[in-house]
């Protein structure tokens, strides 16, 4: 086994150990907003329906698809909802970083993806969002990207279900379809029809149960930003507020880290493979969409961009290292 291409077994150990340790440390932790989805899931598992308060069919969770999975695990195990949320987060994180490593390894970029995965699963920022549906969305979309070449129907089903878990995953669904169109030079009809069918089924089910196909969370957050702009900035101030929080977290190191991540984007798009390309496009798309939607800058919105930044920085360092090696090798 070459150190230039660490084997899958070594990668599993290096990724699983820190992820499991941090999952244990955060096993009962979740941000307040995630408990909304937990309560919907707990009521569903208890036979009271997908509701926050029994008898009130209000579509108040952004993550209905995530709630369905949490409820299913609760029925099977009877475990506490916080532990279930942590377990789902751990599995989703590990599945994502292993998938990205295996894809990059086939393109001779395994070390970059392995280091990126280790940083991602061991960084406290990612685990501050333990229990968030965004981790599940990322692994659904990237798995769909890997399968899209030979299993476009399954890819469509995964991307469609990602839209059940977060409405903004529709952006990733569209980028995945665009990737297939460009690669094959023809419209991916099977992918599109399956994805649209799964998504439409979720919308119809939500309408029949809640009386609305879409959650009312977007309107609530936009109203929150409009009513209290000093506390909940939005629009042009969205990224200014995010930057302020990141400066408090990283200090003066933030600027070189951001520059390194930006420098690595071309290498990520060129050598990363379909999954990393989709992840990059999805993250960049969200970075534009959130200010346009005029929503407040909740920190879990940054998770896709943070994930892209970690891998992009590693690919930038890898490109520099490989270039230096070739230069002195000559």
PDB file of C-alpha atoms in Angstrom, residues 96-309:
ATOM      1  CA  UNK A  96     -19.704  11.429   2.483  1.00  0.00           C
ATOM      2  CA  UNK A  97     -15.971  11.588   3.229  1.00  0.00           C
ATOM      3  CA  UNK A  98     -15.390   7.949   2.254  1.00  0.00           C
ATOM      4  CA  UNK A  99     -17.264   8.406  -1.011  1.00  0.00           C
ATOM      5  CA  UNK A 100     -15.251  11.526  -1.826  1.00  0.00           C
ATOM      6  CA  UNK A 101     -11.994   9.782  -0.914  1.00  0.00           C
ATOM      7  CA  UNK A 102     -12.695   6.740  -3.096  1.00  0.00           C
ATOM      8  CA  UNK A 103     -13.670   8.952  -6.014  1.00  0.00           C
ATOM      9  CA  UNK A 104     -10.569  11.138  -5.678  1.00  0.00           C
ATOM     10  CA  UNK A 105      -8.335   8.070  -5.211  1.00  0.00           C
ATOM     11  CA  UNK A 106      -9.330   6.816  -8.646  1.00  0.00           C
ATOM     12  CA  UNK A 107      -8.129  10.161 -10.014  1.00  0.00           C
ATOM     13  CA  UNK A 108      -4.825  10.018  -8.124  1.00  0.00           C
ATOM     14  CA  UNK A 109      -5.967  12.655  -5.636  1.00  0.00           C
ATOM     15  CA  UNK A 110      -6.564  10.334  -2.707  1.00  0.00           C
ATOM     16  CA  UNK A 111      -4.207  12.073  -0.212  1.00  0.00           C
ATOM     17  CA  UNK A 112      -5.921  15.440  -0.719  1.00  0.00           C
ATOM     18  CA  UNK A 113      -9.382  13.945  -0.232  1.00  0.00           C
ATOM     19  CA  UNK A 114      -8.255  11.890   2.764  1.00  0.00           C
ATOM     20  CA  UNK A 115      -6.792  14.917   4.558  1.00  0.00           C
ATOM     21  CA  UNK A 116      -9.889  16.924   3.667  1.00  0.00           C
ATOM     22  CA  UNK A 117     -12.117  14.203   5.071  1.00  0.00           C
ATOM     23  CA  UNK A 118     -10.130  13.970   8.305  1.00  0.00           C
ATOM     24  CA  UNK A 119     -10.330  17.743   8.759  1.00  0.00           C
ATOM     25  CA  UNK A 120     -14.044  17.709   8.021  1.00  0.00           C
ATOM     26  CA  UNK A 121     -15.057  14.956  10.449  1.00  0.00           C
ATOM     27  CA  UNK A 122     -12.793  16.236  13.229  1.00  0.00           C
ATOM     28  CA  UNK A 123     -13.514  19.972  13.016  1.00  0.00           C
ATOM     29  CA  UNK A 124     -15.760  21.284  15.831  1.00  0.00           C
ATOM     30  CA  UNK A 125     -17.623  23.620  13.436  1.00  0.00           C
ATOM     31  CA  UNK A 126     -19.139  20.683  11.589  1.00  0.00           C
ATOM     32  CA  UNK A 127     -20.181  18.983  14.828  1.00  0.00           C
ATOM     33  CA  UNK A 128     -21.793  22.159  16.145  1.00  0.00           C
ATOM     34  CA  UNK A 129     -24.497  21.249  13.628  1.00  0.00           C
ATOM     35  CA  UNK A 130     -24.947  17.726  14.903  1.00  0.00           C
ATOM     36  CA  UNK A 131     -28.451  16.575  14.017  1.00  0.00           C
ATOM     37  CA  UNK A 132     -28.868  18.907  11.033  1.00  0.00           C
ATOM     38  CA  UNK A 133     -30.443  17.526   7.883  1.00  0.00           C
ATOM     39  CA  UNK A 134     -27.764  19.169   5.714  1.00  0.00           C
ATOM     40  CA  UNK A 135     -25.355  16.260   6.310  1.00  0.00           C
ATOM     41  CA  UNK A 136     -27.911  13.821   4.911  1.00  0.00           C
ATOM     42  CA  UNK A 137     -28.588  16.111   1.942  1.00  0.00           C
ATOM     43  CA  UNK A 138     -24.895  16.258   1.029  1.00  0.00           C
ATOM     44  CA  UNK A 139     -24.442  12.497   1.040  1.00  0.00           C
ATOM     45  CA  UNK A 140     -27.654  11.929  -0.958  1.00  0.00           C
ATOM     46  CA  UNK A 141     -26.593  14.383  -3.654  1.00  0.00           C
ATOM     47  CA  UNK A 142     -22.982  13.206  -3.905  1.00  0.00           C
ATOM     48  CA  UNK A 143     -24.003   9.536  -3.963  1.00  0.00           C
ATOM     49  CA  UNK A 144     -26.389  10.426  -6.759  1.00  0.00           C
ATOM     50  CA  UNK A 145     -23.503  12.076  -8.609  1.00  0.00           C
ATOM     51  CA  UNK A 146     -21.385   8.913  -8.355  1.00  0.00           C
ATOM     52  CA  UNK A 147     -24.248   6.678  -9.516  1.00  0.00           C
ATOM     53  CA  UNK A 148     -25.497   8.997 -12.248  1.00  0.00           C
ATOM     54  CA  UNK A 149     -23.276   7.570 -14.977  1.00  0.00           C
ATOM     55  CA  UNK A 150     -24.622   4.002 -14.801  1.00  0.00           C
ATOM     56  CA  UNK A 151     -27.621   4.182 -12.422  1.00  0.00           C
ATOM     57  CA  UNK A 152     -29.352   7.403 -13.400  1.00  0.00           C
ATOM     58  CA  UNK A 153     -32.727   6.257 -12.057  1.00  0.00           C
ATOM     59  CA  UNK A 154     -31.306   5.634  -8.575  1.00  0.00           C
ATOM     60  CA  UNK A 155     -29.441   8.936  -8.792  1.00  0.00           C
ATOM     61  CA  UNK A 156     -32.734  10.667  -9.559  1.00  0.00           C
ATOM     62  CA  UNK A 157     -34.450   8.999  -6.605  1.00  0.00           C
ATOM     63  CA  UNK A 158     -31.677  10.065  -4.209  1.00  0.00           C
ATOM     64  CA  UNK A 159     -31.643  13.647  -5.500  1.00  0.00           C
ATOM     65  CA  UNK A 160     -35.433  13.819  -5.310  1.00  0.00           C
ATOM     66  CA  UNK A 161     -35.429  12.608  -1.716  1.00  0.00           C
ATOM     67  CA  UNK A 162     -32.753  15.185  -0.870  1.00  0.00           C
ATOM     68  CA  UNK A 163     -35.393  17.747  -1.827  1.00  0.00           C
ATOM     69  CA  UNK A 164     -37.671  16.204   0.823  1.00  0.00           C
ATOM     70  CA  UNK A 165     -34.929  16.792   3.390  1.00  0.00           C
ATOM     71  CA  UNK A 166     -34.236  20.420   2.436  1.00  0.00           C
ATOM     72  CA  UNK A 167     -36.049  22.423  -0.258  1.00  0.00           C
ATOM     73  CA  UNK A 168     -32.816  24.134  -1.298  1.00  0.00           C
ATOM     74  CA  UNK A 169     -31.469  20.703  -2.311  1.00  0.00           C
ATOM     75  CA  UNK A 170     -33.453  21.260  -5.530  1.00  0.00           C
ATOM     76  CA  UNK A 171     -30.524  23.449  -6.533  1.00  0.00           C
ATOM     77  CA  UNK A 172     -28.201  20.439  -6.215  1.00  0.00           C
ATOM     78  CA  UNK A 173     -30.732  18.299  -8.078  1.00  0.00           C
ATOM     79  CA  UNK A 174     -30.602  20.745 -10.979  1.00  0.00           C
ATOM     80  CA  UNK A 175     -26.806  20.912 -11.006  1.00  0.00           C
ATOM     81  CA  UNK A 176     -26.631  17.101 -11.082  1.00  0.00           C
ATOM     82  CA  UNK A 177     -28.915  17.003 -14.089  1.00  0.00           C
ATOM     83  CA  UNK A 178     -26.821  19.688 -15.790  1.00  0.00           C
ATOM     84  CA  UNK A 179     -23.639  17.682 -15.145  1.00  0.00           C
ATOM     85  CA  UNK A 180     -25.147  14.632 -16.845  1.00  0.00           C
ATOM     86  CA  UNK A 181     -26.374  16.704 -19.774  1.00  0.00           C
ATOM     87  CA  UNK A 182     -22.908  18.183 -20.355  1.00  0.00           C
ATOM     88  CA  UNK A 183     -21.126  14.835 -19.913  1.00  0.00           C
ATOM     89  CA  UNK A 184     -23.456  12.803 -22.144  1.00  0.00           C
ATOM     90  CA  UNK A 185     -24.376  15.630 -24.513  1.00  0.00           C
ATOM     91  CA  UNK A 186     -28.004  14.656 -24.267  1.00  0.00           C
ATOM     92  CA  UNK A 187     -30.856  15.341 -21.858  1.00  0.00           C
ATOM     93  CA  UNK A 188     -30.836  12.815 -18.929  1.00  0.00           C
ATOM     94  CA  UNK A 189     -34.501  11.910 -19.250  1.00  0.00           C
ATOM     95  CA  UNK A 190     -34.480   8.955 -16.868  1.00  0.00           C
ATOM     96  CA  UNK A 191     -32.757  10.917 -14.132  1.00  0.00           C
ATOM     97  CA  UNK A 192     -35.033  13.899 -14.620  1.00  0.00           C
ATOM     98  CA  UNK A 193     -38.273  11.917 -14.662  1.00  0.00           C
ATOM     99  CA  UNK A 194     -37.410   9.884 -11.561  1.00  0.00           C
ATOM    100  CA  UNK A 195     -36.168  12.947  -9.647  1.00  0.00           C
ATOM    101  CA  UNK A 196     -39.261  14.922 -10.616  1.00  0.00           C
ATOM    102  CA  UNK A 197     -41.518  11.984  -9.667  1.00  0.00           C
ATOM    103  CA  UNK A 198     -39.966  11.581  -6.220  1.00  0.00           C
ATOM    104  CA  UNK A 199     -40.035  15.317  -5.617  1.00  0.00           C
ATOM    105  CA  UNK A 200     -43.644  15.598  -6.796  1.00  0.00           C
ATOM    106  CA  UNK A 201     -44.651  12.729  -4.510  1.00  0.00           C
ATOM    107  CA  UNK A 202     -43.204  14.606  -1.543  1.00  0.00           C
ATOM    108  CA  UNK A 203     -44.950  17.825  -2.527  1.00  0.00           C
ATOM    109  CA  UNK A 204     -48.274  16.043  -2.982  1.00  0.00           C
ATOM    110  CA  UNK A 205     -47.922  14.214   0.340  1.00  0.00           C
ATOM    111  CA  UNK A 206     -47.113  17.474   2.127  1.00  0.00           C
ATOM    112  CA  UNK A 207     -50.126  19.180   0.535  1.00  0.00           C
ATOM    113  CA  UNK A 208     -52.479  16.372   1.522  1.00  0.00           C
ATOM    114  CA  UNK A 209     -51.193  16.296   5.117  1.00  0.00           C
ATOM    115  CA  UNK A 210     -50.367  19.940   5.854  1.00  0.00           C
ATOM    116  CA  UNK A 211     -52.472  21.736   3.253  1.00  0.00           C
ATOM    117  CA  UNK A 212     -49.291  23.255   1.805  1.00  0.00           C
ATOM    118  CA  UNK A 213     -46.649  21.689  -0.453  1.00  0.00           C
ATOM    119  CA  UNK A 214     -43.856  23.833   0.998  1.00  0.00           C
ATOM    120  CA  UNK A 215     -42.848  24.520   4.609  1.00  0.00           C
ATOM    121  CA  UNK A 216     -43.706  27.933   6.028  1.00  0.00           C
ATOM    122  CA  UNK A 217     -40.195  28.295   7.435  1.00  0.00           C
ATOM    123  CA  UNK A 218     -38.919  30.420   4.519  1.00  0.00           C
ATOM    124  CA  UNK A 219     -41.665  32.998   4.997  1.00  0.00           C
ATOM    125  CA  UNK A 220     -41.090  32.967   8.758  1.00  0.00           C
ATOM    126  CA  UNK A 221     -37.341  33.565   8.404  1.00  0.00           C
ATOM    127  CA  UNK A 222     -37.808  36.325   5.868  1.00  0.00           C
ATOM    128  CA  UNK A 223     -40.319  37.997   8.173  1.00  0.00           C
ATOM    129  CA  UNK A 224     -37.841  37.640  11.026  1.00  0.00           C
ATOM    130  CA  UNK A 225     -35.125  39.358   8.985  1.00  0.00           C
ATOM    131  CA  UNK A 226     -37.491  42.133   7.909  1.00  0.00           C
ATOM    132  CA  UNK A 227     -38.717  42.788  11.452  1.00  0.00           C
ATOM    133  CA  UNK A 228     -35.306  42.736  13.166  1.00  0.00           C
ATOM    134  CA  UNK A 229     -32.651  43.625  10.548  1.00  0.00           C
ATOM    135  CA  UNK A 230     -30.107  44.593  13.192  1.00  0.00           C
ATOM    136  CA  UNK A 231     -30.316  41.186  14.861  1.00  0.00           C
ATOM    137  CA  UNK A 232     -31.019  39.057  11.777  1.00  0.00           C
ATOM    138  CA  UNK A 233     -29.220  40.651   8.781  1.00  0.00           C
ATOM    139  CA  UNK A 234     -30.088  39.427   5.308  1.00  0.00           C
ATOM    140  CA  UNK A 235     -29.591  40.236   1.640  1.00  0.00           C
ATOM    141  CA  UNK A 236     -26.371  42.174   1.054  1.00  0.00           C
ATOM    142  CA  UNK A 237     -25.505  41.847   4.758  1.00  0.00           C
ATOM    143  CA  UNK A 238     -25.772  38.046   4.774  1.00  0.00           C
ATOM    144  CA  UNK A 239     -22.111  37.308   4.099  1.00  0.00           C
ATOM    145  CA  UNK A 240     -20.900  40.265   6.141  1.00  0.00           C
ATOM    146  CA  UNK A 241     -22.536  38.685   9.201  1.00  0.00           C
ATOM    147  CA  UNK A 242     -21.086  35.264   8.350  1.00  0.00           C
ATOM    148  CA  UNK A 243     -17.622  36.799   7.909  1.00  0.00           C
ATOM    149  CA  UNK A 244     -17.873  38.510  11.279  1.00  0.00           C
ATOM    150  CA  UNK A 245     -18.659  35.194  12.966  1.00  0.00           C
ATOM    151  CA  UNK A 246     -15.801  33.456  11.154  1.00  0.00           C
ATOM    152  CA  UNK A 247     -13.367  36.213  12.144  1.00  0.00           C
ATOM    153  CA  UNK A 248     -14.360  35.669  15.771  1.00  0.00           C
ATOM    154  CA  UNK A 249     -13.650  31.965  15.291  1.00  0.00           C
ATOM    155  CA  UNK A 250     -10.411  32.072  13.255  1.00  0.00           C
ATOM    156  CA  UNK A 251      -9.002  35.570  13.761  1.00  0.00           C
ATOM    157  CA  UNK A 252      -6.301  36.751  11.347  1.00  0.00           C
ATOM    158  CA  UNK A 253      -5.878  33.224   9.967  1.00  0.00           C
ATOM    159  CA  UNK A 254      -9.241  33.514   8.185  1.00  0.00           C
ATOM    160  CA  UNK A 255      -7.968  35.577   5.224  1.00  0.00           C
ATOM    161  CA  UNK A 256      -5.192  33.161   4.116  1.00  0.00           C
ATOM    162  CA  UNK A 257      -7.561  30.217   4.647  1.00  0.00           C
ATOM    163  CA  UNK A 258     -10.199  31.792   2.404  1.00  0.00           C
ATOM    164  CA  UNK A 259      -7.596  32.674  -0.237  1.00  0.00           C
ATOM    165  CA  UNK A 260      -6.254  29.112  -0.136  1.00  0.00           C
ATOM    166  CA  UNK A 261      -9.768  27.708  -0.562  1.00  0.00           C
ATOM    167  CA  UNK A 262     -10.462  30.025  -3.509  1.00  0.00           C
ATOM    168  CA  UNK A 263      -7.145  29.058  -5.119  1.00  0.00           C
ATOM    169  CA  UNK A 264      -8.079  25.388  -4.895  1.00  0.00           C
ATOM    170  CA  UNK A 265     -11.462  25.667  -6.632  1.00  0.00           C
ATOM    171  CA  UNK A 266     -10.085  25.175 -10.181  1.00  0.00           C
ATOM    172  CA  UNK A 267      -8.182  22.041  -9.081  1.00  0.00           C
ATOM    173  CA  UNK A 268     -11.269  20.757  -7.265  1.00  0.00           C
ATOM    174  CA  UNK A 269     -13.473  21.178 -10.329  1.00  0.00           C
ATOM    175  CA  UNK A 270     -10.855  19.704 -12.657  1.00  0.00           C
ATOM    176  CA  UNK A 271      -9.649  16.701 -10.648  1.00  0.00           C
ATOM    177  CA  UNK A 272     -12.305  16.096  -8.032  1.00  0.00           C
ATOM    178  CA  UNK A 273     -14.703  13.910  -9.981  1.00  0.00           C
ATOM    179  CA  UNK A 274     -18.518  14.159 -10.362  1.00  0.00           C
ATOM    180  CA  UNK A 275     -19.269  14.123  -6.619  1.00  0.00           C
ATOM    181  CA  UNK A 276     -16.804  16.858  -5.649  1.00  0.00           C
ATOM    182  CA  UNK A 277     -17.802  18.923  -8.676  1.00  0.00           C
ATOM    183  CA  UNK A 278     -21.453  18.684  -7.698  1.00  0.00           C
ATOM    184  CA  UNK A 279     -20.634  19.548  -4.092  1.00  0.00           C
ATOM    185  CA  UNK A 280     -18.682  22.582  -5.287  1.00  0.00           C
ATOM    186  CA  UNK A 281     -21.450  23.802  -7.588  1.00  0.00           C
ATOM    187  CA  UNK A 282     -24.067  23.252  -4.903  1.00  0.00           C
ATOM    188  CA  UNK A 283     -22.054  25.179  -2.316  1.00  0.00           C
ATOM    189  CA  UNK A 284     -21.397  28.083  -4.683  1.00  0.00           C
ATOM    190  CA  UNK A 285     -25.046  28.107  -5.736  1.00  0.00           C
ATOM    191  CA  UNK A 286     -26.214  28.334  -2.126  1.00  0.00           C
ATOM    192  CA  UNK A 287     -23.704  31.123  -1.461  1.00  0.00           C
ATOM    193  CA  UNK A 288     -25.581  33.174  -4.076  1.00  0.00           C
ATOM    194  CA  UNK A 289     -29.093  31.925  -3.309  1.00  0.00           C
ATOM    195  CA  UNK A 290     -29.254  32.714   0.416  1.00  0.00           C
ATOM    196  CA  UNK A 291     -28.665  36.485   0.056  1.00  0.00           C
ATOM    197  CA  UNK A 292     -31.139  36.558  -2.852  1.00  0.00           C
ATOM    198  CA  UNK A 293     -33.767  34.789  -0.700  1.00  0.00           C
ATOM    199  CA  UNK A 294     -33.163  37.392   2.039  1.00  0.00           C
ATOM    200  CA  UNK A 295     -32.947  34.898   4.891  1.00  0.00           C
ATOM    201  CA  UNK A 296     -30.908  35.436   8.089  1.00  0.00           C
ATOM    202  CA  UNK A 297     -27.436  33.826   8.210  1.00  0.00           C
ATOM    203  CA  UNK A 298     -28.019  30.738  10.320  1.00  0.00           C
ATOM    204  CA  UNK A 299     -24.715  28.947  10.771  1.00  0.00           C
ATOM    205  CA  UNK A 300     -25.837  25.570   9.395  1.00  0.00           C
ATOM    206  CA  UNK A 301     -26.417  27.271   6.038  1.00  0.00           C
ATOM    207  CA  UNK A 302     -22.633  27.501   5.783  1.00  0.00           C
ATOM    208  CA  UNK A 303     -21.995  23.744   6.143  1.00  0.00           C
ATOM    209  CA  UNK A 304     -21.982  23.002   2.356  1.00  0.00           C
ATOM    210  CA  UNK A 305     -19.679  25.985   1.671  1.00  0.00           C
ATOM    211  CA  UNK A 306     -17.476  25.034   4.624  1.00  0.00           C
ATOM    212  CA  UNK A 307     -17.212  21.484   3.265  1.00  0.00           C
ATOM    213  CA  UNK A 308     -16.216  22.757  -0.177  1.00  0.00           C
ATOM    214  CA  UNK A 309     -13.682  25.135   1.389  1.00  0.00           C
TER     215      UNK A 309
END
